[in-house]
């Protein structure tokens, strides 16, 4: 089947290193492995193309270089969405999948008018995010975009229950399928545990922003009083420098890798003995954290803050150890329990891997295509 994948979000490069780029790449990879022909329409290509996607047909609709102010940028993105819709009308693919962005409704409208089954992937309430963390000049246009795109889509794929509720609040007639993120269980696999005599390595993967709670992890490690422990913090972000300073003050042995390519993640996970998702209560409850799916696929014992979707998808004592977000003392207790009990680490890691096998991107994309074929009841969600 010929499938067009569209991303009109200027913040996401197709071949970038952020979690959103990983999401896009994995959806495309799963579709191609299922035998579909995928071509991509996007605003930014990026320069970190993995080898297995090097032959992917990509049509880039760059924003004009003069679009500097927020107003100019929003207008340019809106016009780019129109040009993408024109391209869809010419290409006539058999399916269209678009990652929801603030000012692109014409792609879903065009696909619907042409009778092409189409899916709108919604990963976050971008309207609120943009208004809260950045700036939003054309709010009414962005709201109308969401409503029009959601109504036109054959199915709106929402990454969490909170996101599904948000879509239905703004577009009550939308046909919503709640479908959490997936993971590539072939690219990320467990490895034999390292020699018990080697120092324990506790890892984190993600953007270094306040709500990810990496400072809670550093505090918990310091409270444990185990100077032999090593921490591996994979990722970059606005908190990088303050976290390096905190690690130095706490006399911790921490490796900060900075930003890495998605291809580097499997090898980095294989170096870890324990993986942590120390979300704080400041984290928005709508997220579906790719990092936790990847931890599980790697067969790592997971320690996570019980917040948002994590509290629904992980079971304390079975697939992870959970703690109240922000409670560094509880996190310390869990880290010590895992450090002193290799059998517990093994049991939790194996259970996490079994869970991850049911969350593969192949299953996610298969469910998306099935929903596009059979439909979802308007105004409801599955």
Tab-separated table of C-alpha atoms in Angstrom:
chain	number	residue	atom	x	y	z
A	1	UNK	CA	0.000	0.000	0.000
A	2	UNK	CA	1.245	3.518	-0.819
A	3	UNK	CA	1.241	5.635	2.349
A	4	UNK	CA	2.087	9.322	2.708
A	5	UNK	CA	3.428	10.376	6.119
A	6	UNK	CA	3.139	14.117	6.780
A	7	UNK	CA	4.851	16.204	9.461
A	8	UNK	CA	4.175	19.961	9.314
A	9	UNK	CA	5.657	20.706	12.736
A	10	UNK	CA	8.663	23.036	12.319
A	11	UNK	CA	10.086	21.829	15.631
A	12	UNK	CA	10.496	18.253	14.427
A	13	UNK	CA	13.206	17.225	11.992
A	14	UNK	CA	12.487	13.893	10.340
A	15	UNK	CA	16.040	12.724	10.999
A	16	UNK	CA	16.568	14.561	14.278
A	17	UNK	CA	17.530	13.258	17.715
A	18	UNK	CA	14.497	14.262	19.791
A	19	UNK	CA	11.920	11.770	20.965
A	20	UNK	CA	9.422	13.143	18.434
A	21	UNK	CA	11.875	12.356	15.620
A	22	UNK	CA	12.334	8.842	17.003
A	23	UNK	CA	8.559	8.407	17.055
A	24	UNK	CA	8.209	9.453	13.415
A	25	UNK	CA	11.094	7.262	12.282
A	26	UNK	CA	9.798	4.194	14.106
A	27	UNK	CA	6.273	4.534	12.703
A	28	UNK	CA	7.722	4.801	9.202
A	29	UNK	CA	10.112	1.906	9.826
A	30	UNK	CA	7.265	-0.336	11.032
A	31	UNK	CA	5.119	0.526	8.012
A	32	UNK	CA	7.969	-0.298	5.621
A	33	UNK	CA	8.673	-3.587	7.387
A	34	UNK	CA	5.028	-4.498	6.889
A	35	UNK	CA	5.595	-4.103	3.150
A	36	UNK	CA	4.103	-0.649	2.590
A	37	UNK	CA	5.655	2.032	0.379
A	38	UNK	CA	6.085	5.183	2.455
A	39	UNK	CA	6.946	8.667	1.261
A	40	UNK	CA	7.354	11.579	3.631
A	41	UNK	CA	6.306	15.213	3.363
A	42	UNK	CA	7.897	17.395	6.042
A	43	UNK	CA	9.241	20.840	6.848
A	44	UNK	CA	12.688	19.720	8.056
A	45	UNK	CA	14.722	16.704	6.994
A	46	UNK	CA	17.550	16.746	9.553
A	47	UNK	CA	20.984	15.241	9.036
A	48	UNK	CA	20.999	12.115	11.221
A	49	UNK	CA	19.415	9.684	8.758
A	50	UNK	CA	19.804	6.067	9.921
A	51	UNK	CA	21.161	3.620	7.358
A	52	UNK	CA	17.922	1.665	7.013
A	53	UNK	CA	15.972	4.841	6.122
A	54	UNK	CA	18.579	6.317	3.789
A	55	UNK	CA	16.472	5.383	0.739
A	56	UNK	CA	13.235	6.839	2.165
A	57	UNK	CA	11.573	9.222	-0.327
A	58	UNK	CA	11.353	12.604	1.404
A	59	UNK	CA	9.826	15.815	0.051
A	60	UNK	CA	10.811	18.860	2.110
A	61	UNK	CA	8.684	22.024	2.232
A	62	UNK	CA	11.136	24.463	3.849
A	63	UNK	CA	9.909	27.635	5.517
A	64	UNK	CA	11.090	30.823	3.788
A	65	UNK	CA	14.269	32.229	5.368
A	66	UNK	CA	12.528	35.551	6.052
A	67	UNK	CA	10.033	33.981	8.483
A	68	UNK	CA	11.698	35.177	11.690
A	69	UNK	CA	9.013	36.581	13.986
A	70	UNK	CA	6.420	34.294	15.612
A	71	UNK	CA	3.719	35.841	13.425
A	72	UNK	CA	5.709	35.315	10.220
A	73	UNK	CA	6.615	31.794	11.280
A	74	UNK	CA	3.030	30.770	12.039
A	75	UNK	CA	1.854	32.156	8.702
A	76	UNK	CA	4.651	30.342	6.878
A	77	UNK	CA	3.770	27.025	8.516
A	78	UNK	CA	0.115	27.487	7.555
A	79	UNK	CA	1.069	28.111	3.905
A	80	UNK	CA	3.398	25.090	3.953
A	81	UNK	CA	0.468	22.938	5.068
A	82	UNK	CA	-1.492	24.171	2.063
A	83	UNK	CA	1.371	23.198	-0.263
A	84	UNK	CA	1.585	19.747	1.347
A	85	UNK	CA	-2.143	19.251	0.759
A	86	UNK	CA	-1.673	20.174	-2.911
A	87	UNK	CA	1.060	17.541	-3.133
A	88	UNK	CA	-1.247	14.925	-1.594
A	89	UNK	CA	-3.893	15.768	-4.209
A	90	UNK	CA	-1.357	15.107	-6.961
A	91	UNK	CA	0.208	11.974	-5.450
A	92	UNK	CA	-3.104	10.306	-4.481
A	93	UNK	CA	-1.636	7.843	-1.941
A	94	UNK	CA	-3.815	5.019	-0.633
A	95	UNK	CA	-3.446	6.148	2.997
A	96	UNK	CA	-2.352	9.394	4.669
A	97	UNK	CA	-0.933	9.627	8.176
A	98	UNK	CA	-0.187	13.068	9.611
A	99	UNK	CA	1.461	14.007	12.883
A	100	UNK	CA	-0.730	16.731	14.358
A	101	UNK	CA	0.751	20.231	14.235
A	102	UNK	CA	-0.659	23.651	15.018
A	103	UNK	CA	-1.501	24.994	11.567
A	104	UNK	CA	-1.991	22.057	9.199
A	105	UNK	CA	-5.595	21.025	8.545
A	106	UNK	CA	-5.596	21.022	4.750
A	107	UNK	CA	-3.846	17.656	4.453
A	108	UNK	CA	-6.608	15.838	6.373
A	109	UNK	CA	-9.322	17.854	4.583
A	110	UNK	CA	-7.867	17.051	1.165
A	111	UNK	CA	-7.475	13.360	1.949
A	112	UNK	CA	-11.055	13.210	3.198
A	113	UNK	CA	-12.420	14.990	0.116
A	114	UNK	CA	-10.548	12.531	-2.116
A	115	UNK	CA	-11.877	9.544	-0.170
A	116	UNK	CA	-8.424	8.547	1.101
A	117	UNK	CA	-8.488	6.963	4.600
A	118	UNK	CA	-6.413	9.204	6.836
A	119	UNK	CA	-5.128	9.241	10.416
A	120	UNK	CA	-4.170	12.217	12.555
A	121	UNK	CA	-1.591	11.329	15.220
A	122	UNK	CA	-1.972	13.546	18.294
A	123	UNK	CA	0.879	13.224	20.768
A	124	UNK	CA	0.287	16.280	22.946
A	125	UNK	CA	-2.137	19.188	23.437
A	126	UNK	CA	0.021	21.499	21.349
A	127	UNK	CA	-2.327	24.481	21.706
A	128	UNK	CA	-1.789	24.596	25.457
A	129	UNK	CA	1.904	23.711	25.218
A	130	UNK	CA	2.565	26.475	22.709
A	131	UNK	CA	0.692	29.051	24.742
A	132	UNK	CA	2.319	27.995	28.043
A	133	UNK	CA	5.938	27.467	27.020
A	134	UNK	CA	6.406	29.536	23.831
A	135	UNK	CA	4.105	32.011	22.079
A	136	UNK	CA	0.977	31.646	19.988
A	137	UNK	CA	-0.132	34.570	17.838
A	138	UNK	CA	-2.945	32.951	15.847
A	139	UNK	CA	-4.732	31.053	18.618
A	140	UNK	CA	-8.133	31.010	16.905
A	141	UNK	CA	-6.607	29.731	13.666
A	142	UNK	CA	-4.757	27.002	15.577
A	143	UNK	CA	-7.967	25.952	17.348
A	144	UNK	CA	-9.866	25.891	14.050
A	145	UNK	CA	-7.044	23.811	12.578
A	146	UNK	CA	-7.364	21.183	15.295
A	147	UNK	CA	-11.140	21.044	14.981
A	148	UNK	CA	-11.117	20.787	11.188
A	149	UNK	CA	-8.302	18.227	11.014
A	150	UNK	CA	-9.828	16.057	13.765
A	151	UNK	CA	-13.253	16.081	12.140
A	152	UNK	CA	-11.839	15.237	8.707
A	153	UNK	CA	-9.585	12.403	9.860
A	154	UNK	CA	-10.854	8.841	9.476
A	155	UNK	CA	-9.315	8.249	12.888
A	156	UNK	CA	-7.536	10.440	15.431
A	157	UNK	CA	-4.825	8.427	17.150
A	158	UNK	CA	-4.321	9.831	20.657
A	159	UNK	CA	-1.238	8.740	22.552
A	160	UNK	CA	-2.905	8.716	25.984
A	161	UNK	CA	-6.325	8.968	27.616
A	162	UNK	CA	-5.599	12.563	28.606
A	163	UNK	CA	-4.812	13.480	25.002
A	164	UNK	CA	-7.938	11.653	23.781
A	165	UNK	CA	-10.069	13.652	26.236
A	166	UNK	CA	-8.424	16.884	25.063
A	167	UNK	CA	-9.199	16.133	21.411
A	168	UNK	CA	-12.839	15.296	22.162
A	169	UNK	CA	-13.204	18.440	24.256
A	170	UNK	CA	-12.285	20.571	21.244
A	171	UNK	CA	-13.675	18.320	18.488
A	172	UNK	CA	-16.574	16.283	19.956
A	173	UNK	CA	-17.326	14.526	16.653
A	174	UNK	CA	-13.789	13.203	16.195
A	175	UNK	CA	-13.250	9.443	15.854
A	176	UNK	CA	-10.570	8.778	18.472
A	177	UNK	CA	-8.420	5.707	19.025
A	178	UNK	CA	-6.293	5.761	22.198
A	179	UNK	CA	-3.021	4.095	21.314
A	180	UNK	CA	0.103	4.526	23.490
A	181	UNK	CA	3.576	4.744	22.005
A	182	UNK	CA	5.401	1.642	20.882
A	183	UNK	CA	8.959	0.397	20.829
A	184	UNK	CA	11.245	-1.328	18.369
A	185	UNK	CA	11.794	-4.696	20.061
A	186	UNK	CA	14.157	-5.842	17.325
A	187	UNK	CA	16.470	-2.844	17.488
A	188	UNK	CA	16.459	-2.765	21.303
A	189	UNK	CA	17.087	-6.160	22.889
A	190	UNK	CA	18.331	-7.401	26.273
A	191	UNK	CA	21.963	-8.259	26.735
A	192	UNK	CA	23.616	-10.647	29.233
A	193	UNK	CA	24.099	-8.935	32.553
A	194	UNK	CA	27.527	-7.514	33.205
A	195	UNK	CA	30.014	-8.936	35.667
A	196	UNK	CA	28.721	-8.480	39.228
A	197	UNK	CA	32.133	-7.181	40.249
A	198	UNK	CA	31.775	-4.149	37.961
A	199	UNK	CA	30.332	-0.920	39.389
A	200	UNK	CA	26.553	-0.617	39.153
A	201	UNK	CA	25.404	1.752	36.384
A	202	UNK	CA	22.110	3.607	36.812
A	203	UNK	CA	20.810	5.245	33.655
A	204	UNK	CA	18.443	7.922	32.413
A	205	UNK	CA	17.507	8.750	28.806
A	206	UNK	CA	15.635	11.896	27.816
A	207	UNK	CA	15.612	15.646	27.430
A	208	UNK	CA	17.045	17.483	30.412
A	209	UNK	CA	14.041	19.592	31.383
A	210	UNK	CA	12.743	20.250	34.915
A	211	UNK	CA	9.767	17.895	34.835
A	212	UNK	CA	11.938	14.888	33.945
A	213	UNK	CA	13.274	14.986	37.513
A	214	UNK	CA	16.926	14.147	36.870
A	215	UNK	CA	17.883	16.241	39.899
A	216	UNK	CA	15.720	13.880	42.007
A	217	UNK	CA	17.725	10.961	40.641
A	218	UNK	CA	21.020	12.684	41.541
A	219	UNK	CA	19.776	13.437	45.051
A	220	UNK	CA	18.607	9.843	45.509
A	221	UNK	CA	21.953	8.470	44.364
A	222	UNK	CA	23.788	10.739	46.801
A	223	UNK	CA	21.481	9.705	49.654
A	224	UNK	CA	22.251	6.033	48.953
A	225	UNK	CA	25.855	6.525	50.060
A	226	UNK	CA	27.273	4.106	47.501
A	227	UNK	CA	30.313	5.908	46.054
A	228	UNK	CA	31.026	3.058	43.628
A	229	UNK	CA	27.800	3.641	41.717
A	230	UNK	CA	28.009	5.224	38.284
A	231	UNK	CA	25.243	7.261	36.668
A	232	UNK	CA	24.768	7.625	32.915
A	233	UNK	CA	22.580	10.558	31.832
A	234	UNK	CA	21.790	10.345	28.101
A	235	UNK	CA	20.408	13.486	26.502
A	236	UNK	CA	20.695	17.240	26.485
A	237	UNK	CA	18.522	20.188	27.377
A	238	UNK	CA	18.245	23.476	29.245
A	239	UNK	CA	19.072	21.880	32.610
A	240	UNK	CA	22.330	20.275	31.473
A	241	UNK	CA	24.688	22.743	33.112
A	242	UNK	CA	22.809	22.953	36.421
A	243	UNK	CA	22.678	19.153	36.595
A	244	UNK	CA	26.429	18.910	35.978
A	245	UNK	CA	26.969	21.404	38.793
A	246	UNK	CA	24.674	19.465	41.117
A	247	UNK	CA	26.465	16.183	40.350
A	248	UNK	CA	29.807	17.823	41.151
A	249	UNK	CA	28.508	19.237	44.452
A	250	UNK	CA	27.156	15.817	45.419
A	251	UNK	CA	30.483	14.155	44.484
A	252	UNK	CA	28.716	11.693	42.173
A	253	UNK	CA	30.311	9.845	39.290
A	254	UNK	CA	28.048	10.862	36.418
A	255	UNK	CA	28.596	10.577	32.672
A	256	UNK	CA	26.603	13.179	30.733
A	257	UNK	CA	26.574	12.021	27.117
A	258	UNK	CA	24.802	15.047	25.627
A	259	UNK	CA	22.501	14.579	22.645
A	260	UNK	CA	22.958	11.268	20.828
A	261	UNK	CA	21.474	9.777	17.681
A	262	UNK	CA	18.617	7.278	17.998
A	263	UNK	CA	20.961	4.634	16.607
A	264	UNK	CA	23.179	5.056	19.682
A	265	UNK	CA	20.438	4.326	22.207
A	266	UNK	CA	20.488	0.482	22.145
A	267	UNK	CA	24.210	0.316	22.971
A	268	UNK	CA	23.850	2.900	25.738
A	269	UNK	CA	20.962	0.984	27.300
A	270	UNK	CA	23.033	-2.187	27.239
A	271	UNK	CA	25.608	-0.503	29.481
A	272	UNK	CA	23.018	0.101	32.202
A	273	UNK	CA	21.979	-2.114	35.130
A	274	UNK	CA	18.971	-0.049	36.236
A	275	UNK	CA	16.937	2.514	34.272
A	276	UNK	CA	15.086	5.389	35.913
A	277	UNK	CA	12.212	7.648	34.792
A	278	UNK	CA	12.119	10.081	37.739
A	279	UNK	CA	9.229	12.253	36.564
A	280	UNK	CA	8.118	14.922	39.010
A	281	UNK	CA	4.578	16.090	39.716
A	282	UNK	CA	5.326	19.080	37.444
A	283	UNK	CA	5.257	16.759	34.434
A	284	UNK	CA	2.168	17.071	32.285
A	285	UNK	CA	-0.043	13.972	32.737
A	286	UNK	CA	-0.679	13.398	29.028
A	287	UNK	CA	2.714	12.090	27.951
A	288	UNK	CA	3.464	8.563	26.715
A	289	UNK	CA	7.176	8.234	27.495
A	290	UNK	CA	9.225	6.581	24.779
A	291	UNK	CA	12.124	6.146	27.177
A	292	UNK	CA	10.189	3.757	29.405
A	293	UNK	CA	9.152	1.618	26.458
A	294	UNK	CA	12.819	1.474	25.431
A	295	UNK	CA	13.969	0.620	28.966
A	296	UNK	CA	11.484	-2.261	28.978
A	297	UNK	CA	12.537	-3.529	25.543
A	298	UNK	CA	16.129	-3.619	26.785
A	299	UNK	CA	15.037	-5.865	29.659
A	300	UNK	CA	16.171	-3.355	32.272
A	301	UNK	CA	14.655	-3.131	35.750
A	302	UNK	CA	12.764	0.174	35.793
A	303	UNK	CA	12.238	2.643	38.614
A	304	UNK	CA	9.649	5.284	37.735
A	305	UNK	CA	7.610	8.079	39.224
A	306	UNK	CA	3.937	7.014	39.352
A	307	UNK	CA	2.628	9.832	37.196
A	308	UNK	CA	0.421	10.121	34.133
A	309	UNK	CA	0.356	7.105	31.830
A	310	UNK	CA	3.198	5.428	33.755
A	311	UNK	CA	0.821	4.658	36.610
A	312	UNK	CA	-1.426	2.823	34.125
A	313	UNK	CA	1.084	0.884	32.025
A	314	UNK	CA	3.566	-0.239	34.712
A	315	UNK	CA	2.745	-2.491	37.655
A	316	UNK	CA	4.649	-1.866	40.868
A	317	UNK	CA	6.567	-4.963	41.909
A	318	UNK	CA	5.864	-6.757	38.625
A	319	UNK	CA	7.207	-4.703	35.711
A	320	UNK	CA	8.773	-1.828	37.673
A	321	UNK	CA	9.260	-0.231	41.056
A	322	UNK	CA	7.157	2.914	41.375
A	323	UNK	CA	7.450	5.861	43.729
A	324	UNK	CA	5.619	9.087	44.446
A	325	UNK	CA	6.937	11.711	41.988
A	326	UNK	CA	9.602	13.893	43.584
A	327	UNK	CA	10.146	11.589	46.575
A	328	UNK	CA	13.920	11.125	46.452
A	329	UNK	CA	13.951	9.044	49.646
A	330	UNK	CA	11.597	6.473	48.098
A	331	UNK	CA	13.708	6.427	44.947
A	332	UNK	CA	16.800	5.810	47.088
A	333	UNK	CA	15.120	2.837	48.762
A	334	UNK	CA	14.199	1.309	45.398
A	335	UNK	CA	17.704	1.793	44.000
A	336	UNK	CA	19.252	0.163	47.060
A	337	UNK	CA	16.826	-2.764	46.869
A	338	UNK	CA	17.730	-3.385	43.240
A	339	UNK	CA	21.454	-2.885	43.800
A	340	UNK	CA	21.513	-5.476	46.581
A	341	UNK	CA	19.281	-8.050	44.866
A	342	UNK	CA	20.440	-9.208	41.401
A	343	UNK	CA	17.570	-11.717	41.267
A	344	UNK	CA	15.039	-8.888	41.676
A	345	UNK	CA	16.721	-6.937	38.878
A	346	UNK	CA	16.545	-9.997	36.641
A	347	UNK	CA	12.888	-10.717	37.429
A	348	UNK	CA	11.724	-7.148	36.840
A	349	UNK	CA	13.795	-6.848	33.660
A	350	UNK	CA	12.390	-10.046	32.174
A	351	UNK	CA	8.831	-8.993	33.012
A	352	UNK	CA	9.405	-5.582	31.444
A	353	UNK	CA	10.721	-7.200	28.263
A	354	UNK	CA	7.653	-9.467	28.028
A	355	UNK	CA	5.430	-6.407	28.385
A	356	UNK	CA	7.399	-4.517	25.726
A	357	UNK	CA	6.929	-7.324	23.208
A	358	UNK	CA	3.224	-6.550	23.263
A	359	UNK	CA	3.914	-2.855	22.578
A	360	UNK	CA	5.927	-3.086	19.369
A	361	UNK	CA	5.614	-0.400	16.706
A	362	UNK	CA	4.436	-3.112	14.311
A	363	UNK	CA	1.420	-3.707	16.546
A	364	UNK	CA	0.801	0.028	16.955
A	365	UNK	CA	0.831	0.729	13.215
A	366	UNK	CA	-1.240	-2.382	12.460
A	367	UNK	CA	-3.933	-1.156	14.851
A	368	UNK	CA	-3.814	2.307	13.302
A	369	UNK	CA	-4.283	0.934	9.786
A	370	UNK	CA	-7.062	-1.373	10.954
A	371	UNK	CA	-8.897	1.550	12.556
A	372	UNK	CA	-8.527	3.549	9.328
A	373	UNK	CA	-10.094	0.626	7.448
A	374	UNK	CA	-13.005	-0.226	9.749
A	375	UNK	CA	-13.566	3.185	11.304
A	376	UNK	CA	-14.221	4.465	14.816
A	377	UNK	CA	-17.540	5.741	16.130
A	378	UNK	CA	-17.705	9.559	15.886
A	379	UNK	CA	-17.624	11.280	19.240
A	380	UNK	CA	-16.322	8.209	20.971
A	381	UNK	CA	-13.006	6.525	21.489
A	382	UNK	CA	-11.641	3.027	21.434
